[in-house]
Amino acid sequence: METITKRDLVTKLSNKTGLGQADVLNVLESLLETVTGELAQGNTVVIRNFGSFQVREMKGKVGRNPKNPGLDMKIPPRAVVKFKPGKEMKEKVARILPVLQQNAS
């Protein structure tokens, strides 16, 4: 398993579509900027067969400081992004389970 970076995605998309890497990078950055902006306004972003992104509230809680476990720390509520994969993505990702199990052994 490897980590795919934004640069790797741009290269793959450029090769697949025949568009220049600069054009693909501009489109990808515009997409990410638009999705982030919509989520920052509290909107849900749905990309069919891929998944949906939505903003949820993470409730406040009491945590512990690892450097000083005797002290309680209050963690305030915050907004987080939740991703729910679409049906097609779930099905494709489910196929990799045997490989993951083999690597874990």
Short mmCIF file of N, CA and C in Angstrom, two decimals:
data_model
loop_
_atom_site.label_atom_id
_atom_site.label_comp_id
_atom_site.label_asym_id
_atom_site.label_seq_id
_atom_site.Cartn_x
_atom_site.Cartn_y
_atom_site.Cartn_z
N MET A 1 0.85 -1.18 0.00
CA MET A 1 0.00 0.00 0.00
C MET A 1 0.89 1.24 0.00
N GLU A 2 0.49 2.23 -0.74
CA GLU A 2 1.27 3.45 -0.82
C GLU A 2 0.39 4.67 -0.57
N THR A 3 1.02 5.79 -0.31
CA THR A 3 0.31 7.05 -0.12
C THR A 3 0.30 7.80 -1.44
N ILE A 4 -0.88 8.25 -1.85
CA ILE A 4 -1.03 9.01 -3.09
C ILE A 4 -1.17 10.48 -2.72
N THR A 5 -0.30 11.32 -3.27
CA THR A 5 -0.33 12.75 -2.99
C THR A 5 -1.14 13.49 -4.06
N LYS A 6 -1.34 14.77 -3.82
CA LYS A 6 -2.04 15.60 -4.81
C LYS A 6 -1.27 15.58 -6.14
N ARG A 7 0.04 15.66 -6.07
CA ARG A 7 0.88 15.63 -7.27
C ARG A 7 0.66 14.33 -8.03
N ASP A 8 0.59 13.19 -7.30
CA ASP A 8 0.34 11.89 -7.94
C ASP A 8 -1.02 11.88 -8.64
N LEU A 9 -2.02 12.43 -7.97
CA LEU A 9 -3.36 12.50 -8.57
C LEU A 9 -3.34 13.33 -9.86
N VAL A 10 -2.66 14.47 -9.81
CA VAL A 10 -2.58 15.34 -10.99
C VAL A 10 -1.93 14.59 -12.15
N THR A 11 -0.84 13.88 -11.87
CA THR A 11 -0.14 13.13 -12.91
C THR A 11 -1.04 12.05 -13.50
N LYS A 12 -1.71 11.29 -12.64
CA LYS A 12 -2.60 10.23 -13.12
C LYS A 12 -3.75 10.78 -13.94
N LEU A 13 -4.38 11.86 -13.46
CA LEU A 13 -5.49 12.46 -14.19
C LEU A 13 -5.04 13.06 -15.52
N SER A 14 -3.87 13.65 -15.52
CA SER A 14 -3.34 14.22 -16.75
C SER A 14 -3.10 13.13 -17.78
N ASN A 15 -2.51 12.02 -17.35
CA ASN A 15 -2.27 10.90 -18.26
C ASN A 15 -3.57 10.30 -18.77
N LYS A 16 -4.57 10.22 -17.89
CA LYS A 16 -5.84 9.60 -18.24
C LYS A 16 -6.67 10.47 -19.19
N THR A 17 -6.64 11.79 -18.98
CA THR A 17 -7.50 12.68 -19.75
C THR A 17 -6.80 13.33 -20.95
N GLY A 18 -5.47 13.35 -20.93
CA GLY A 18 -4.75 14.02 -22.00
C GLY A 18 -4.63 15.52 -21.79
N LEU A 19 -5.15 16.03 -20.68
CA LEU A 19 -5.03 17.45 -20.35
C LEU A 19 -3.65 17.71 -19.74
N GLY A 20 -3.19 18.93 -19.83
CA GLY A 20 -1.91 19.30 -19.23
C GLY A 20 -1.99 19.25 -17.71
N GLN A 21 -0.84 19.00 -17.08
CA GLN A 21 -0.82 18.91 -15.63
C GLN A 21 -1.22 20.22 -14.96
N ALA A 22 -0.87 21.35 -15.56
CA ALA A 22 -1.24 22.64 -14.98
C ALA A 22 -2.76 22.81 -14.98
N ASP A 23 -3.41 22.39 -16.08
CA ASP A 23 -4.87 22.49 -16.15
C ASP A 23 -5.54 21.58 -15.13
N VAL A 24 -5.03 20.35 -15.03
CA VAL A 24 -5.59 19.39 -14.07
C VAL A 24 -5.40 19.91 -12.65
N LEU A 25 -4.22 20.46 -12.35
CA LEU A 25 -3.95 21.00 -11.01
C LEU A 25 -4.93 22.14 -10.70
N ASN A 26 -5.18 23.03 -11.66
CA ASN A 26 -6.12 24.14 -11.45
C ASN A 26 -7.53 23.61 -11.17
N VAL A 27 -7.97 22.61 -11.92
CA VAL A 27 -9.30 22.04 -11.70
C VAL A 27 -9.38 21.37 -10.33
N LEU A 28 -8.36 20.58 -10.00
CA LEU A 28 -8.36 19.88 -8.71
C LEU A 28 -8.37 20.87 -7.55
N GLU A 29 -7.52 21.90 -7.62
CA GLU A 29 -7.49 22.89 -6.54
C GLU A 29 -8.80 23.67 -6.46
N SER A 30 -9.41 23.96 -7.60
CA SER A 30 -10.71 24.65 -7.60
C SER A 30 -11.78 23.77 -6.96
N LEU A 31 -11.76 22.48 -7.28
CA LEU A 31 -12.71 21.55 -6.68
C LEU A 31 -12.55 21.51 -5.17
N LEU A 32 -11.32 21.35 -4.71
CA LEU A 32 -11.08 21.27 -3.27
C LEU A 32 -11.46 22.58 -2.57
N GLU A 33 -11.15 23.70 -3.19
CA GLU A 33 -11.49 25.01 -2.62
C GLU A 33 -13.01 25.19 -2.54
N THR A 34 -13.70 24.76 -3.58
CA THR A 34 -15.16 24.90 -3.61
C THR A 34 -15.81 24.00 -2.56
N VAL A 35 -15.36 22.75 -2.46
CA VAL A 35 -15.91 21.83 -1.46
C VAL A 35 -15.66 22.38 -0.05
N THR A 36 -14.44 22.84 0.20
CA THR A 36 -14.11 23.40 1.51
C THR A 36 -14.97 24.62 1.82
N GLY A 37 -15.15 25.49 0.84
CA GLY A 37 -15.98 26.68 1.04
C GLY A 37 -17.43 26.34 1.36
N GLU A 38 -17.98 25.37 0.64
CA GLU A 38 -19.36 24.95 0.90
C GLU A 38 -19.50 24.35 2.30
N LEU A 39 -18.53 23.52 2.69
CA LEU A 39 -18.58 22.93 4.03
C LEU A 39 -18.44 24.00 5.11
N ALA A 40 -17.60 25.01 4.84
CA ALA A 40 -17.41 26.10 5.81
C ALA A 40 -18.69 26.90 6.00
N GLN A 41 -19.60 26.87 5.01
CA GLN A 41 -20.89 27.55 5.14
C GLN A 41 -21.94 26.64 5.77
N GLY A 42 -21.55 25.40 6.09
CA GLY A 42 -22.49 24.47 6.72
C GLY A 42 -23.27 23.62 5.74
N ASN A 43 -22.94 23.70 4.46
CA ASN A 43 -23.64 22.93 3.43
C ASN A 43 -23.11 21.50 3.36
N THR A 44 -23.93 20.59 2.87
CA THR A 44 -23.53 19.21 2.61
C THR A 44 -23.15 19.11 1.14
N VAL A 45 -22.04 18.43 0.86
CA VAL A 45 -21.59 18.24 -0.52
C VAL A 45 -21.75 16.77 -0.86
N VAL A 46 -22.55 16.48 -1.90
CA VAL A 46 -22.81 15.11 -2.33
C VAL A 46 -22.25 14.91 -3.73
N ILE A 47 -21.39 13.91 -3.88
CA ILE A 47 -20.86 13.53 -5.19
C ILE A 47 -21.34 12.10 -5.40
N ARG A 48 -22.33 11.93 -6.27
CA ARG A 48 -22.95 10.62 -6.49
C ARG A 48 -21.91 9.55 -6.81
N ASN A 49 -22.12 8.37 -6.26
CA ASN A 49 -21.26 7.19 -6.40
C ASN A 49 -19.89 7.35 -5.75
N PHE A 50 -19.59 8.53 -5.23
CA PHE A 50 -18.34 8.73 -4.50
C PHE A 50 -18.62 8.82 -3.02
N GLY A 51 -19.45 9.79 -2.63
CA GLY A 51 -19.79 9.94 -1.22
C GLY A 51 -20.30 11.32 -0.91
N SER A 52 -20.53 11.57 0.37
CA SER A 52 -21.01 12.88 0.79
C SER A 52 -20.19 13.37 1.98
N PHE A 53 -20.01 14.68 2.00
CA PHE A 53 -19.30 15.36 3.07
C PHE A 53 -20.31 16.23 3.79
N GLN A 54 -20.32 16.17 5.11
CA GLN A 54 -21.21 17.06 5.86
C GLN A 54 -20.54 17.49 7.15
N VAL A 55 -20.95 18.65 7.62
CA VAL A 55 -20.39 19.21 8.84
C VAL A 55 -21.24 18.74 10.00
N ARG A 56 -20.59 18.22 11.01
CA ARG A 56 -21.27 17.76 12.22
C ARG A 56 -20.65 18.43 13.44
N GLU A 57 -21.42 18.52 14.51
CA GLU A 57 -20.90 19.05 15.76
C GLU A 57 -20.33 17.92 16.59
N MET A 58 -19.09 18.10 17.03
CA MET A 58 -18.47 17.16 17.96
C MET A 58 -18.68 17.76 19.34
N LYS A 59 -19.39 17.05 20.20
CA LYS A 59 -19.71 17.57 21.52
C LYS A 59 -18.45 17.75 22.36
N GLY A 60 -18.53 18.69 23.27
CA GLY A 60 -17.44 18.92 24.20
C GLY A 60 -17.30 17.73 25.15
N LYS A 61 -16.10 17.53 25.65
CA LYS A 61 -15.87 16.42 26.58
C LYS A 61 -14.70 16.74 27.49
N VAL A 62 -14.52 15.89 28.47
CA VAL A 62 -13.40 16.02 29.39
C VAL A 62 -12.33 15.03 28.96
N GLY A 63 -11.11 15.52 28.76
CA GLY A 63 -10.01 14.67 28.34
C GLY A 63 -8.88 14.72 29.34
N ARG A 64 -7.83 14.01 29.03
CA ARG A 64 -6.65 13.95 29.89
C ARG A 64 -5.43 14.43 29.11
N ASN A 65 -4.58 15.17 29.80
CA ASN A 65 -3.31 15.60 29.22
C ASN A 65 -2.31 14.45 29.42
N PRO A 66 -1.77 13.88 28.33
CA PRO A 66 -0.84 12.76 28.47
C PRO A 66 0.40 13.10 29.30
N LYS A 67 0.80 14.38 29.30
CA LYS A 67 1.97 14.78 30.09
C LYS A 67 1.65 14.90 31.57
N ASN A 68 0.35 15.10 31.88
CA ASN A 68 -0.07 15.23 33.27
C ASN A 68 -1.43 14.56 33.42
N PRO A 69 -1.47 13.21 33.47
CA PRO A 69 -2.76 12.49 33.46
C PRO A 69 -3.66 12.79 34.66
N GLY A 70 -3.13 13.36 35.70
CA GLY A 70 -3.95 13.67 36.86
C GLY A 70 -4.87 14.86 36.66
N LEU A 71 -4.59 15.68 35.66
CA LEU A 71 -5.39 16.87 35.42
C LEU A 71 -6.41 16.64 34.32
N ASP A 72 -7.65 17.01 34.59
CA ASP A 72 -8.70 16.96 33.57
C ASP A 72 -8.59 18.20 32.70
N MET A 73 -8.86 18.02 31.41
CA MET A 73 -8.89 19.15 30.48
C MET A 73 -10.26 19.17 29.82
N LYS A 74 -10.84 20.35 29.74
CA LYS A 74 -12.13 20.46 29.07
C LYS A 74 -11.87 20.70 27.58
N ILE A 75 -12.40 19.81 26.75
CA ILE A 75 -12.28 19.94 25.30
C ILE A 75 -13.58 20.54 24.79
N PRO A 76 -13.53 21.74 24.21
CA PRO A 76 -14.77 22.42 23.79
C PRO A 76 -15.41 21.74 22.57
N PRO A 77 -16.71 21.99 22.35
CA PRO A 77 -17.36 21.46 21.15
C PRO A 77 -16.73 22.10 19.91
N ARG A 78 -16.77 21.36 18.81
CA ARG A 78 -16.21 21.88 17.57
C ARG A 78 -16.91 21.27 16.37
N ALA A 79 -16.73 21.91 15.24
CA ALA A 79 -17.31 21.42 13.99
C ALA A 79 -16.29 20.51 13.31
N VAL A 80 -16.74 19.35 12.82
CA VAL A 80 -15.87 18.42 12.11
C VAL A 80 -16.56 18.01 10.81
N VAL A 81 -15.76 17.56 9.86
CA VAL A 81 -16.29 17.09 8.59
C VAL A 81 -16.42 15.58 8.65
N LYS A 82 -17.59 15.10 8.31
CA LYS A 82 -17.87 13.66 8.28
C LYS A 82 -18.00 13.25 6.82
N PHE A 83 -17.34 12.16 6.44
CA PHE A 83 -17.45 11.63 5.08
C PHE A 83 -18.18 10.31 5.12
N LYS A 84 -19.16 10.19 4.25
CA LYS A 84 -19.91 8.94 4.13
C LYS A 84 -19.72 8.44 2.71
N PRO A 85 -19.04 7.31 2.53
CA PRO A 85 -18.78 6.83 1.18
C PRO A 85 -20.06 6.40 0.47
N GLY A 86 -20.07 6.57 -0.86
CA GLY A 86 -21.19 6.15 -1.67
C GLY A 86 -21.15 4.66 -1.93
N LYS A 87 -22.23 4.13 -2.50
CA LYS A 87 -22.37 2.70 -2.72
C LYS A 87 -21.24 2.13 -3.59
N GLU A 88 -20.96 2.80 -4.68
CA GLU A 88 -19.92 2.31 -5.60
C GLU A 88 -18.55 2.28 -4.92
N MET A 89 -18.23 3.32 -4.15
CA MET A 89 -16.95 3.34 -3.44
C MET A 89 -16.89 2.22 -2.40
N LYS A 90 -17.96 2.04 -1.65
CA LYS A 90 -17.99 0.98 -0.64
C LYS A 90 -17.70 -0.38 -1.27
N GLU A 91 -18.35 -0.64 -2.41
CA GLU A 91 -18.18 -1.94 -3.07
C GLU A 91 -16.75 -2.14 -3.56
N LYS A 92 -16.15 -1.10 -4.16
CA LYS A 92 -14.78 -1.23 -4.66
C LYS A 92 -13.78 -1.37 -3.52
N VAL A 93 -13.95 -0.62 -2.46
CA VAL A 93 -13.02 -0.67 -1.33
C VAL A 93 -13.14 -1.99 -0.58
N ALA A 94 -14.34 -2.57 -0.54
CA ALA A 94 -14.55 -3.83 0.17
C ALA A 94 -13.72 -4.96 -0.43
N ARG A 95 -13.38 -4.86 -1.70
CA ARG A 95 -12.62 -5.91 -2.37
C ARG A 95 -11.17 -6.01 -1.89
N ILE A 96 -10.67 -5.01 -1.21
CA ILE A 96 -9.28 -5.02 -0.78
C ILE A 96 -9.09 -5.69 0.59
N LEU A 97 -10.18 -6.07 1.23
CA LEU A 97 -10.10 -6.68 2.56
C LEU A 97 -9.14 -7.87 2.62
N PRO A 98 -9.17 -8.84 1.69
CA PRO A 98 -8.22 -9.95 1.78
C PRO A 98 -6.76 -9.51 1.76
N VAL A 99 -6.45 -8.48 0.99
CA VAL A 99 -5.08 -7.97 0.93
C VAL A 99 -4.69 -7.35 2.27
N LEU A 100 -5.59 -6.60 2.87
CA LEU A 100 -5.33 -5.99 4.18
C LEU A 100 -5.12 -7.06 5.24
N GLN A 101 -5.95 -8.09 5.21
CA GLN A 101 -5.82 -9.17 6.20
C GLN A 101 -4.52 -9.92 6.01
N GLN A 102 -4.09 -10.12 4.77
CA GLN A 102 -2.85 -10.82 4.51
C GLN A 102 -1.65 -10.00 4.99
N ASN A 103 -1.70 -8.68 4.77
CA ASN A 103 -0.61 -7.81 5.21
C ASN A 103 -0.52 -7.73 6.74
N ALA A 104 -1.66 -7.89 7.41
CA ALA A 104 -1.69 -7.79 8.88
C ALA A 104 -1.09 -9.04 9.51
N SER A 105 -1.09 -10.16 8.81
CA SER A 105 -0.57 -11.40 9.41
C SER A 105 0.92 -11.49 9.35
#
